[in-house]
Amino acid sequence: MVQQSKSKSDSSPSGAPVSGRAWLMLALATVGFAVNFWAWALLSPLGPRFKDSLDLTSFQQSLLVAVPVVVGSLGRIPVGALTDRFGGRVMFPIVSAATIVPVLYLGLAGHSSLTQLLIGGFFLGIGGTAFAVGVPLVNAWFPPERRGMAIGVFGAGMGGTAISALTTVKLVDANSMSTPFVITAVVLAAYAVVAALLLRDAPGRIVPTEPLGRRLAATARLSITWQAAALYAVAFGGYVAFSVYLPTYLKTGYGLTQADAANRMAGFVLLAVAMRPIGGWLSDRLDPARVLAGSLTVVVAGALIQSFTPPLAPLGTVAFLSMAAALGAGSGATFALVALLTPANKVGSVTGVVGAAGGLGGFVPPLVMGSLYGEYGTYAAGLALLAIVAAAALAYTLTSVRAAVEGRGGKPRTGGRPETRTVETTA
């Protein structure tokens, strides 16, 4: 092993300009995230159609939708660690190209039985791992005081799920079952080529040389890993849960038509997506703990109000939209926290674990809501439980998380002596 030491400033003066190449890398990463999430979400809009055509039970339909999400969430753990090692320049084209295979399989051959759909859905989960590629890539290109904003902008790529929700069924109705899958595969292929040609890792990127298992074990020993995982399970998990279950809730609880409920869900999703970069931007100017505390306070209040099932106009709508904004901002603030407290050579590994927690956290609340509604005929208990969980996360933020941020010095450093970093490379 050869050790090379280079003096490199860990931060730049507040408000210092960011290079045009950094903004280009952010744009490319965000587009890649959106395209892969578009592919990742292809099965969900078609769930009711497959239920009718294949005579699936409600559990089988839920399983069909859940498989790619669970695989994509857990897959972020090894993919994040691999991104630390090989960089986003290598991993983004690989993940995008690999996702093409299950997309074409599902569209051209794998949709005539539940078994085929589950096999295709399992490998479709690869698309969901793109999140763990983009965060360390973007993090390395931006100075510490701009990372919250940058990662928040990248996180807005989760709106790729909205592309799938708005286009998949319409394309099937207008053409054939294969149409949305073929179109998505073509877009993935085009992005993989563009990423391979244009995407670059930040100069001076710290490359770990330890074995994958040892790096994952070291990640598990970092307190920020579990602090951020717990918060992201509530913030992003809440967003996922509402985006999945809100149409059912509105249709059952308020008697809305399926189309009206879907449109309102789209509004919820778009507001949450828009607020994610704002949450990161605010975290750069205040600190992530304050933004998280404010966001969770709004979630507690919104959930408590909605547990009484108020009239949808205006109070219910205000409660839901407030929670959408808070969950989006809280998701952005969580990864501003990751950028602030995580060692540079472990950002991908930590992102993998935290991203997995967020994805998995989104599938517990719908199951709980459905079970409680079946037992009591009301959603009040489920929403009250959400308020309790958010309140617990708020208390955790105000104690342990705030102490960790204050121990780091609050906001990222905005000047001072350059930091000497050690970069290990193989001889």
Short mmCIF file of C-alpha atoms in Angstrom, two decimals:
data_model
loop_
_atom_site.label_atom_id
_atom_site.label_comp_id
_atom_site.label_asym_id
_atom_site.label_seq_id
_atom_site.Cartn_x
_atom_site.Cartn_y
_atom_site.Cartn_z
CA MET A 1 0.00 0.00 0.00
CA VAL A 2 1.19 3.50 -0.73
CA GLN A 3 -0.13 6.43 1.26
CA GLN A 4 -0.46 9.79 -0.40
CA SER A 5 -1.15 12.83 1.76
CA LYS A 6 -2.65 15.91 0.26
CA SER A 7 -3.72 19.12 1.90
CA LYS A 8 -7.23 19.93 0.87
CA SER A 9 -9.64 22.38 2.39
CA ASP A 10 -12.63 20.58 3.88
CA SER A 11 -14.79 23.57 3.22
CA SER A 12 -14.91 26.80 1.33
CA PRO A 13 -16.10 30.21 2.40
CA SER A 14 -19.83 30.41 2.85
CA GLY A 15 -21.47 31.31 -0.42
CA ALA A 16 -18.31 30.47 -2.41
CA PRO A 17 -19.08 29.58 -6.02
CA VAL A 18 -19.45 25.94 -6.96
CA SER A 19 -17.87 24.79 -10.21
CA GLY A 20 -19.97 24.32 -13.30
CA ARG A 21 -18.85 20.71 -13.46
CA ALA A 22 -20.24 20.08 -9.97
CA TRP A 23 -23.64 21.39 -11.08
CA LEU A 24 -23.47 19.19 -14.19
CA MET A 25 -22.72 16.12 -12.07
CA LEU A 26 -25.64 17.01 -9.80
CA ALA A 27 -27.96 17.30 -12.82
CA LEU A 28 -26.77 13.99 -14.29
CA ALA A 29 -27.13 12.20 -10.96
CA THR A 30 -30.63 13.61 -10.38
CA VAL A 31 -31.79 12.53 -13.85
CA GLY A 32 -30.30 9.08 -13.28
CA PHE A 33 -32.06 8.78 -9.94
CA ALA A 34 -35.40 9.80 -11.48
CA VAL A 35 -35.05 7.40 -14.44
CA ASN A 36 -34.14 4.44 -12.24
CA PHE A 37 -36.96 5.23 -9.82
CA TRP A 38 -39.35 5.44 -12.77
CA ALA A 39 -38.35 1.88 -13.68
CA TRP A 40 -38.47 0.76 -10.04
CA ALA A 41 -42.11 1.84 -9.73
CA LEU A 42 -43.49 0.32 -12.95
CA LEU A 43 -45.39 -2.53 -11.31
CA SER A 44 -47.27 -0.52 -8.67
CA PRO A 45 -49.70 1.29 -11.04
CA LEU A 46 -50.50 -2.01 -12.76
CA GLY A 47 -51.23 -3.89 -9.53
CA PRO A 48 -55.05 -3.64 -9.81
CA ARG A 49 -54.90 -4.76 -13.47
CA PHE A 50 -52.80 -7.80 -12.63
CA LYS A 51 -55.12 -8.58 -9.73
CA ASP A 52 -58.08 -8.80 -12.14
CA SER A 53 -56.31 -10.51 -15.04
CA LEU A 54 -54.49 -13.10 -12.92
CA ASP A 55 -57.19 -13.41 -10.22
CA LEU A 56 -54.78 -12.43 -7.44
CA THR A 57 -55.72 -12.11 -3.79
CA SER A 58 -55.20 -8.80 -1.99
CA PHE A 59 -52.13 -10.28 -0.29
CA GLN A 60 -50.66 -11.43 -3.62
CA GLN A 61 -51.23 -7.97 -5.08
CA SER A 62 -49.49 -6.37 -2.09
CA LEU A 63 -46.62 -8.86 -2.41
CA LEU A 64 -46.22 -8.02 -6.10
CA VAL A 65 -45.83 -4.32 -5.30
CA ALA A 66 -43.68 -4.90 -2.21
CA VAL A 67 -41.01 -7.19 -3.71
CA PRO A 68 -39.15 -4.59 -5.83
CA VAL A 69 -39.38 -2.04 -3.01
CA VAL A 70 -37.95 -4.39 -0.39
CA VAL A 71 -35.19 -5.64 -2.70
CA GLY A 72 -34.36 -2.10 -3.82
CA SER A 73 -34.23 -0.90 -0.23
CA LEU A 74 -32.02 -3.70 1.10
CA GLY A 75 -29.88 -3.64 -2.05
CA ARG A 76 -28.81 -0.09 -1.22
CA ILE A 77 -26.59 -1.42 1.55
CA PRO A 78 -24.09 -3.32 -0.66
CA VAL A 79 -24.49 -0.88 -3.57
CA GLY A 80 -23.66 2.07 -1.31
CA ALA A 81 -20.54 0.30 -0.09
CA LEU A 82 -19.55 -0.56 -3.68
CA THR A 83 -20.01 3.10 -4.65
CA ASP A 84 -17.57 4.12 -1.92
CA ARG A 85 -15.07 1.73 -3.50
CA PHE A 86 -15.61 2.17 -7.25
CA GLY A 87 -17.32 5.58 -7.49
CA GLY A 88 -20.55 6.78 -9.03
CA ARG A 89 -18.95 7.04 -12.48
CA VAL A 90 -18.76 3.24 -12.56
CA MET A 91 -21.84 2.32 -10.54
CA PHE A 92 -24.48 4.59 -12.13
CA PRO A 93 -24.10 3.12 -15.65
CA ILE A 94 -23.94 -0.41 -14.20
CA VAL A 95 -27.11 -0.03 -12.12
CA SER A 96 -28.97 1.63 -15.00
CA ALA A 97 -27.92 -0.99 -17.54
CA ALA A 98 -28.69 -3.86 -15.17
CA THR A 99 -32.20 -2.52 -14.58
CA ILE A 100 -32.95 -2.77 -18.32
CA VAL A 101 -33.00 -6.60 -18.14
CA PRO A 102 -35.92 -7.02 -15.70
CA VAL A 103 -37.78 -4.10 -17.32
CA LEU A 104 -37.73 -5.80 -20.74
CA TYR A 105 -38.46 -9.20 -19.22
CA LEU A 106 -41.57 -7.90 -17.48
CA GLY A 107 -42.78 -5.99 -20.51
CA LEU A 108 -42.19 -8.62 -23.16
CA ALA A 109 -42.62 -11.98 -21.45
CA GLY A 110 -42.87 -11.92 -17.68
CA HIS A 111 -46.40 -10.70 -16.98
CA SER A 112 -48.55 -13.77 -17.60
CA SER A 113 -48.27 -15.34 -14.14
CA LEU A 114 -47.64 -14.29 -10.55
CA THR A 115 -44.39 -16.29 -10.45
CA GLN A 116 -43.03 -14.47 -13.50
CA LEU A 117 -44.01 -11.11 -12.06
CA LEU A 118 -42.35 -11.86 -8.73
CA ILE A 119 -39.11 -12.96 -10.44
CA GLY A 120 -39.11 -9.84 -12.60
CA GLY A 121 -40.05 -7.66 -9.65
CA PHE A 122 -37.19 -9.08 -7.59
CA PHE A 123 -34.60 -7.97 -10.15
CA LEU A 124 -36.50 -4.75 -10.82
CA GLY A 125 -35.42 -3.82 -7.30
CA ILE A 126 -31.97 -3.05 -8.74
CA GLY A 127 -33.36 0.29 -9.94
CA GLY A 128 -34.15 1.28 -6.38
CA THR A 129 -30.49 1.06 -5.38
CA ALA A 130 -29.59 4.11 -7.53
CA PHE A 131 -30.20 6.35 -4.51
CA ALA A 132 -27.16 4.88 -2.75
CA VAL A 133 -25.03 5.68 -5.82
CA GLY A 134 -26.02 9.31 -6.21
CA VAL A 135 -25.67 10.56 -2.64
CA PRO A 136 -21.92 9.86 -2.23
CA LEU A 137 -21.28 11.08 -5.79
CA VAL A 138 -23.00 14.42 -5.17
CA ASN A 139 -21.65 14.74 -1.64
CA ALA A 140 -18.06 14.60 -2.89
CA TRP A 141 -18.57 17.32 -5.51
CA PHE A 142 -19.92 20.01 -3.14
CA PRO A 143 -18.32 21.84 -0.20
CA PRO A 144 -19.72 21.01 3.25
CA GLU A 145 -21.86 24.16 3.55
CA ARG A 146 -23.64 23.38 0.25
CA ARG A 147 -24.14 19.63 0.60
CA GLY A 148 -27.56 19.78 2.25
CA MET A 149 -28.96 21.72 -0.69
CA ALA A 150 -27.18 19.58 -3.29
CA ILE A 151 -28.30 16.25 -1.83
CA GLY A 152 -31.79 17.67 -1.42
CA VAL A 153 -31.91 18.55 -5.11
CA PHE A 154 -30.68 15.06 -5.95
CA GLY A 155 -33.34 13.59 -3.66
CA ALA A 156 -36.03 15.29 -5.72
CA GLY A 157 -35.33 12.56 -8.26
CA MET A 158 -37.67 10.41 -6.18
CA GLY A 159 -40.32 12.13 -8.29
CA GLY A 160 -39.49 9.48 -10.89
CA THR A 161 -42.14 7.38 -9.16
CA ALA A 162 -44.67 10.05 -10.16
CA ILE A 163 -43.68 9.62 -13.83
CA SER A 164 -44.57 5.96 -13.55
CA ALA A 165 -47.81 6.66 -11.71
CA LEU A 166 -48.96 9.21 -14.31
CA THR A 167 -47.93 7.39 -17.50
CA THR A 168 -47.85 3.61 -17.07
CA VAL A 169 -51.57 2.81 -17.13
CA LYS A 170 -52.24 5.38 -19.87
CA LEU A 171 -49.55 3.88 -22.09
CA VAL A 172 -50.91 0.37 -21.57
CA ASP A 173 -54.46 1.49 -22.37
CA ALA A 174 -53.37 3.38 -25.49
CA ASN A 175 -50.99 0.73 -26.82
CA SER A 176 -50.05 -2.54 -25.14
CA MET A 177 -48.68 -3.98 -21.92
CA SER A 178 -45.14 -3.85 -23.28
CA THR A 179 -45.20 -0.15 -24.21
CA PRO A 180 -44.26 1.53 -20.88
CA PHE A 181 -41.60 -1.10 -20.21
CA VAL A 182 -39.97 -0.72 -23.64
CA ILE A 183 -40.00 3.08 -23.38
CA THR A 184 -38.44 2.93 -19.92
CA ALA A 185 -35.79 0.48 -21.11
CA VAL A 186 -34.83 2.82 -23.95
CA VAL A 187 -34.54 5.76 -21.55
CA LEU A 188 -32.43 3.67 -19.16
CA ALA A 189 -30.12 2.64 -21.99
CA ALA A 190 -29.73 6.23 -23.16
CA TYR A 191 -28.95 7.38 -19.63
CA ALA A 192 -26.42 4.56 -19.10
CA VAL A 193 -24.54 5.67 -22.23
CA VAL A 194 -24.64 9.37 -21.25
CA ALA A 195 -23.52 8.58 -17.71
CA ALA A 196 -20.63 6.44 -18.95
CA LEU A 197 -19.48 9.28 -21.22
CA LEU A 198 -20.04 12.32 -19.01
CA LEU A 199 -20.27 11.33 -15.36
CA ARG A 200 -17.13 11.89 -13.29
CA ASP A 201 -16.18 11.37 -9.66
CA ALA A 202 -14.94 14.38 -7.73
CA PRO A 203 -11.18 15.05 -7.84
CA GLY A 204 -9.44 13.75 -4.74
CA ARG A 205 -12.22 11.30 -3.92
CA ILE A 206 -11.22 9.18 -0.92
CA VAL A 207 -11.15 5.53 -1.99
CA PRO A 208 -11.41 2.92 0.78
CA THR A 209 -9.33 -0.22 0.31
CA GLU A 210 -10.70 -2.41 3.12
CA PRO A 211 -12.80 -5.47 2.20
CA LEU A 212 -16.54 -4.91 1.78
CA GLY A 213 -17.50 -6.86 4.92
CA ARG A 214 -15.08 -4.92 7.10
CA ARG A 215 -16.33 -1.59 5.74
CA LEU A 216 -19.96 -2.54 6.39
CA ALA A 217 -19.04 -3.57 9.94
CA ALA A 218 -17.32 -0.21 10.45
CA THR A 219 -20.41 1.54 9.11
CA ALA A 220 -22.57 -0.30 11.62
CA ARG A 221 -20.39 1.05 14.43
CA LEU A 222 -21.01 4.69 13.46
CA SER A 223 -23.71 6.35 15.57
CA ILE A 224 -24.79 8.54 12.63
CA THR A 225 -25.77 5.39 10.72
CA TRP A 226 -28.48 4.47 13.19
CA GLN A 227 -29.46 8.04 14.09
CA ALA A 228 -30.14 8.87 10.44
CA ALA A 229 -31.73 5.46 9.75
CA ALA A 230 -34.27 5.97 12.54
CA LEU A 231 -35.15 9.48 11.37
CA TYR A 232 -35.32 8.53 7.69
CA ALA A 233 -37.60 5.60 8.49
CA VAL A 234 -40.06 8.16 9.89
CA ALA A 235 -39.55 10.99 7.37
CA PHE A 236 -39.09 9.19 4.05
CA GLY A 237 -40.98 6.14 5.30
CA GLY A 238 -43.94 8.40 6.04
CA TYR A 239 -43.75 9.85 2.54
CA VAL A 240 -43.67 6.37 0.97
CA ALA A 241 -46.53 5.18 3.16
CA PHE A 242 -48.81 8.06 2.23
CA SER A 243 -47.92 7.86 -1.46
CA VAL A 244 -48.91 4.18 -1.40
CA TYR A 245 -51.90 4.26 0.93
CA LEU A 246 -53.40 7.74 0.55
CA PRO A 247 -55.69 6.85 -2.41
CA THR A 248 -57.17 3.96 -0.41
CA TYR A 249 -57.54 6.17 2.67
CA LEU A 250 -59.31 8.95 0.77
CA LYS A 251 -61.58 6.56 -1.07
CA THR A 252 -62.55 4.65 2.08
CA GLY A 253 -62.53 7.47 4.62
CA TYR A 254 -64.05 10.24 2.49
CA GLY A 255 -65.83 8.44 -0.32
CA LEU A 256 -63.76 10.04 -3.10
CA THR A 257 -63.62 8.49 -6.54
CA GLN A 258 -60.45 6.61 -7.48
CA ALA A 259 -59.47 9.34 -9.96
CA ASP A 260 -59.99 12.15 -7.43
CA ALA A 261 -58.06 10.27 -4.76
CA ALA A 262 -55.19 9.60 -7.19
CA ASN A 263 -55.01 13.28 -8.15
CA ARG A 264 -54.86 14.34 -4.51
CA MET A 265 -52.14 11.77 -3.88
CA ALA A 266 -50.17 13.24 -6.79
CA GLY A 267 -50.41 16.67 -5.16
CA PHE A 268 -49.11 15.21 -1.89
CA VAL A 269 -46.17 13.58 -3.69
CA LEU A 270 -45.22 16.65 -5.71
CA LEU A 271 -45.23 18.91 -2.65
CA ALA A 272 -43.05 16.46 -0.71
CA VAL A 273 -40.63 16.21 -3.64
CA ALA A 274 -40.43 20.00 -3.95
CA MET A 275 -39.76 20.43 -0.23
CA ARG A 276 -36.88 17.96 -0.10
CA PRO A 277 -34.24 20.33 -1.54
CA ILE A 278 -35.68 23.14 0.56
CA GLY A 279 -35.13 21.00 3.66
CA GLY A 280 -31.52 20.49 2.64
CA TRP A 281 -31.08 24.20 1.87
CA LEU A 282 -32.48 25.20 5.26
CA SER A 283 -30.19 22.67 6.94
CA ASP A 284 -27.18 24.39 5.36
CA ARG A 285 -28.26 27.73 6.82
CA LEU A 286 -29.54 26.59 10.21
CA ASP A 287 -28.59 23.04 11.09
CA PRO A 288 -30.17 19.66 10.28
CA ALA A 289 -31.39 19.06 13.84
CA ARG A 290 -33.44 22.27 13.88
CA VAL A 291 -35.03 21.53 10.50
CA LEU A 292 -35.82 17.97 11.55
CA ALA A 293 -37.34 19.17 14.82
CA GLY A 294 -39.57 21.66 13.00
CA SER A 295 -40.61 19.07 10.41
CA LEU A 296 -41.47 16.41 12.99
CA THR A 297 -43.47 18.92 15.02
CA VAL A 298 -45.62 19.60 11.96
CA VAL A 299 -46.08 15.85 11.37
CA VAL A 300 -47.21 15.33 14.96
CA ALA A 301 -49.74 18.16 14.69
CA GLY A 302 -51.01 17.06 11.27
CA ALA A 303 -51.45 13.43 12.30
CA LEU A 304 -53.29 14.38 15.48
CA ILE A 305 -55.67 16.67 13.58
CA GLN A 306 -56.32 14.05 10.92
CA SER A 307 -56.97 11.33 13.51
CA PHE A 308 -60.29 13.08 14.20
CA THR A 309 -61.21 12.76 10.48
CA PRO A 310 -62.04 16.45 9.99
CA PRO A 311 -63.82 17.68 6.85
CA LEU A 312 -61.51 17.31 3.87
CA ALA A 313 -62.04 20.96 2.89
CA PRO A 314 -60.26 22.80 4.27
CA LEU A 315 -58.85 21.26 7.46
CA GLY A 316 -58.12 17.76 6.19
CA THR A 317 -56.42 19.08 3.07
CA VAL A 318 -54.32 21.51 5.12
CA ALA A 319 -53.29 18.70 7.48
CA PHE A 320 -52.22 16.39 4.66
CA LEU A 321 -50.38 19.03 2.68
CA SER A 322 -48.61 20.24 5.83
CA MET A 323 -47.46 16.69 6.52
CA ALA A 324 -46.32 16.32 2.88
CA ALA A 325 -44.19 19.46 3.15
CA ALA A 326 -42.79 18.41 6.52
CA LEU A 327 -41.96 14.85 5.43
CA GLY A 328 -40.21 16.15 2.30
CA ALA A 329 -38.20 18.74 4.24
CA GLY A 330 -37.38 16.18 6.94
CA SER A 331 -36.08 13.73 4.32
CA GLY A 332 -33.80 16.43 2.93
CA ALA A 333 -32.61 17.39 6.40
CA THR A 334 -31.81 13.77 7.27
CA PHE A 335 -29.29 13.53 4.44
CA ALA A 336 -27.89 16.94 5.29
CA LEU A 337 -27.22 15.32 8.67
CA VAL A 338 -25.52 12.38 6.93
CA ALA A 339 -23.34 14.78 4.91
CA LEU A 340 -22.41 16.68 8.08
CA LEU A 341 -21.51 13.80 10.39
CA THR A 342 -20.33 10.95 8.13
CA PRO A 343 -16.65 10.39 7.27
CA ALA A 344 -16.12 11.12 3.57
CA ASN A 345 -15.06 7.57 2.68
CA LYS A 346 -18.16 6.04 4.30
CA VAL A 347 -20.93 8.23 2.86
CA GLY A 348 -22.01 5.53 0.40
CA SER A 349 -22.10 2.81 3.03
CA VAL A 350 -24.07 4.96 5.48
CA THR A 351 -26.42 6.08 2.69
CA GLY A 352 -27.11 2.45 1.86
CA VAL A 353 -28.21 1.60 5.39
CA VAL A 354 -30.19 4.82 5.85
CA GLY A 355 -31.86 4.49 2.45
CA ALA A 356 -32.82 0.91 3.24
CA ALA A 357 -34.41 2.03 6.50
CA GLY A 358 -36.45 4.69 4.70
CA GLY A 359 -37.69 2.33 2.02
CA LEU A 360 -38.62 -0.40 4.46
CA GLY A 361 -40.18 2.11 6.84
CA GLY A 362 -42.72 3.01 4.19
CA PHE A 363 -44.29 -0.41 4.09
CA VAL A 364 -45.05 -0.87 7.77
CA PRO A 365 -47.61 1.98 8.13
CA PRO A 366 -49.95 0.83 5.30
CA LEU A 367 -50.09 -2.65 6.80
CA VAL A 368 -50.82 -1.19 10.24
CA MET A 369 -53.44 1.23 8.88
CA GLY A 370 -55.21 -1.52 6.97
CA SER A 371 -55.19 -3.86 9.95
CA LEU A 372 -56.48 -1.23 12.38
CA TYR A 373 -59.19 -0.15 9.95
CA GLY A 374 -60.28 -3.75 9.55
CA GLU A 375 -60.43 -4.16 13.32
CA TYR A 376 -62.06 -0.87 14.33
CA GLY A 377 -63.59 0.54 11.16
CA THR A 378 -61.67 3.82 11.51
CA TYR A 379 -58.22 5.18 10.70
CA ALA A 380 -58.03 7.23 13.90
CA ALA A 381 -55.86 4.73 15.77
CA GLY A 382 -53.38 4.47 12.89
CA LEU A 383 -52.97 8.22 12.61
CA ALA A 384 -52.65 8.57 16.36
CA LEU A 385 -49.91 5.95 16.23
CA LEU A 386 -48.14 7.99 13.53
CA ALA A 387 -48.29 11.03 15.83
CA ILE A 388 -46.74 9.00 18.66
CA VAL A 389 -43.92 7.70 16.45
CA ALA A 390 -43.21 11.20 15.11
CA ALA A 391 -43.23 12.57 18.67
CA ALA A 392 -40.68 9.93 19.70
CA ALA A 393 -38.51 10.88 16.71
CA LEU A 394 -38.87 14.54 17.71
CA ALA A 395 -37.69 13.80 21.26
CA TYR A 396 -34.74 11.83 19.86
CA THR A 397 -33.84 14.72 17.56
CA LEU A 398 -33.94 17.24 20.38
CA THR A 399 -31.65 15.11 22.55
CA SER A 400 -29.21 12.70 20.90
CA VAL A 401 -29.21 14.16 17.40
CA ARG A 402 -28.90 17.76 18.57
CA ALA A 403 -26.00 16.75 20.85
CA ALA A 404 -24.24 15.07 17.91
CA VAL A 405 -24.66 18.16 15.72
CA GLU A 406 -23.50 20.53 18.45
CA GLY A 407 -20.52 18.27 19.08
CA ARG A 408 -19.60 18.66 15.40
CA GLY A 409 -19.94 22.40 15.71
CA GLY A 410 -23.47 22.89 14.39
CA LYS A 411 -23.28 23.95 10.76
CA PRO A 412 -20.46 22.77 8.49
CA ARG A 413 -17.23 24.67 8.87
CA THR A 414 -17.04 27.66 6.57
CA GLY A 415 -13.35 28.34 6.62
CA GLY A 416 -10.27 27.83 8.70
CA ARG A 417 -7.21 25.69 8.34
CA PRO A 418 -7.10 23.13 5.57
CA GLU A 419 -7.49 19.57 6.68
CA THR A 420 -4.82 16.99 5.88
CA ARG A 421 -6.41 13.90 4.41
CA THR A 422 -4.81 10.53 3.82
CA VAL A 423 -5.78 8.77 0.62
CA GLU A 424 -4.91 5.11 0.31
CA THR A 425 -4.21 3.68 -3.10
CA THR A 426 -2.90 0.35 -4.24
CA ALA A 427 0.64 0.32 -5.51
#
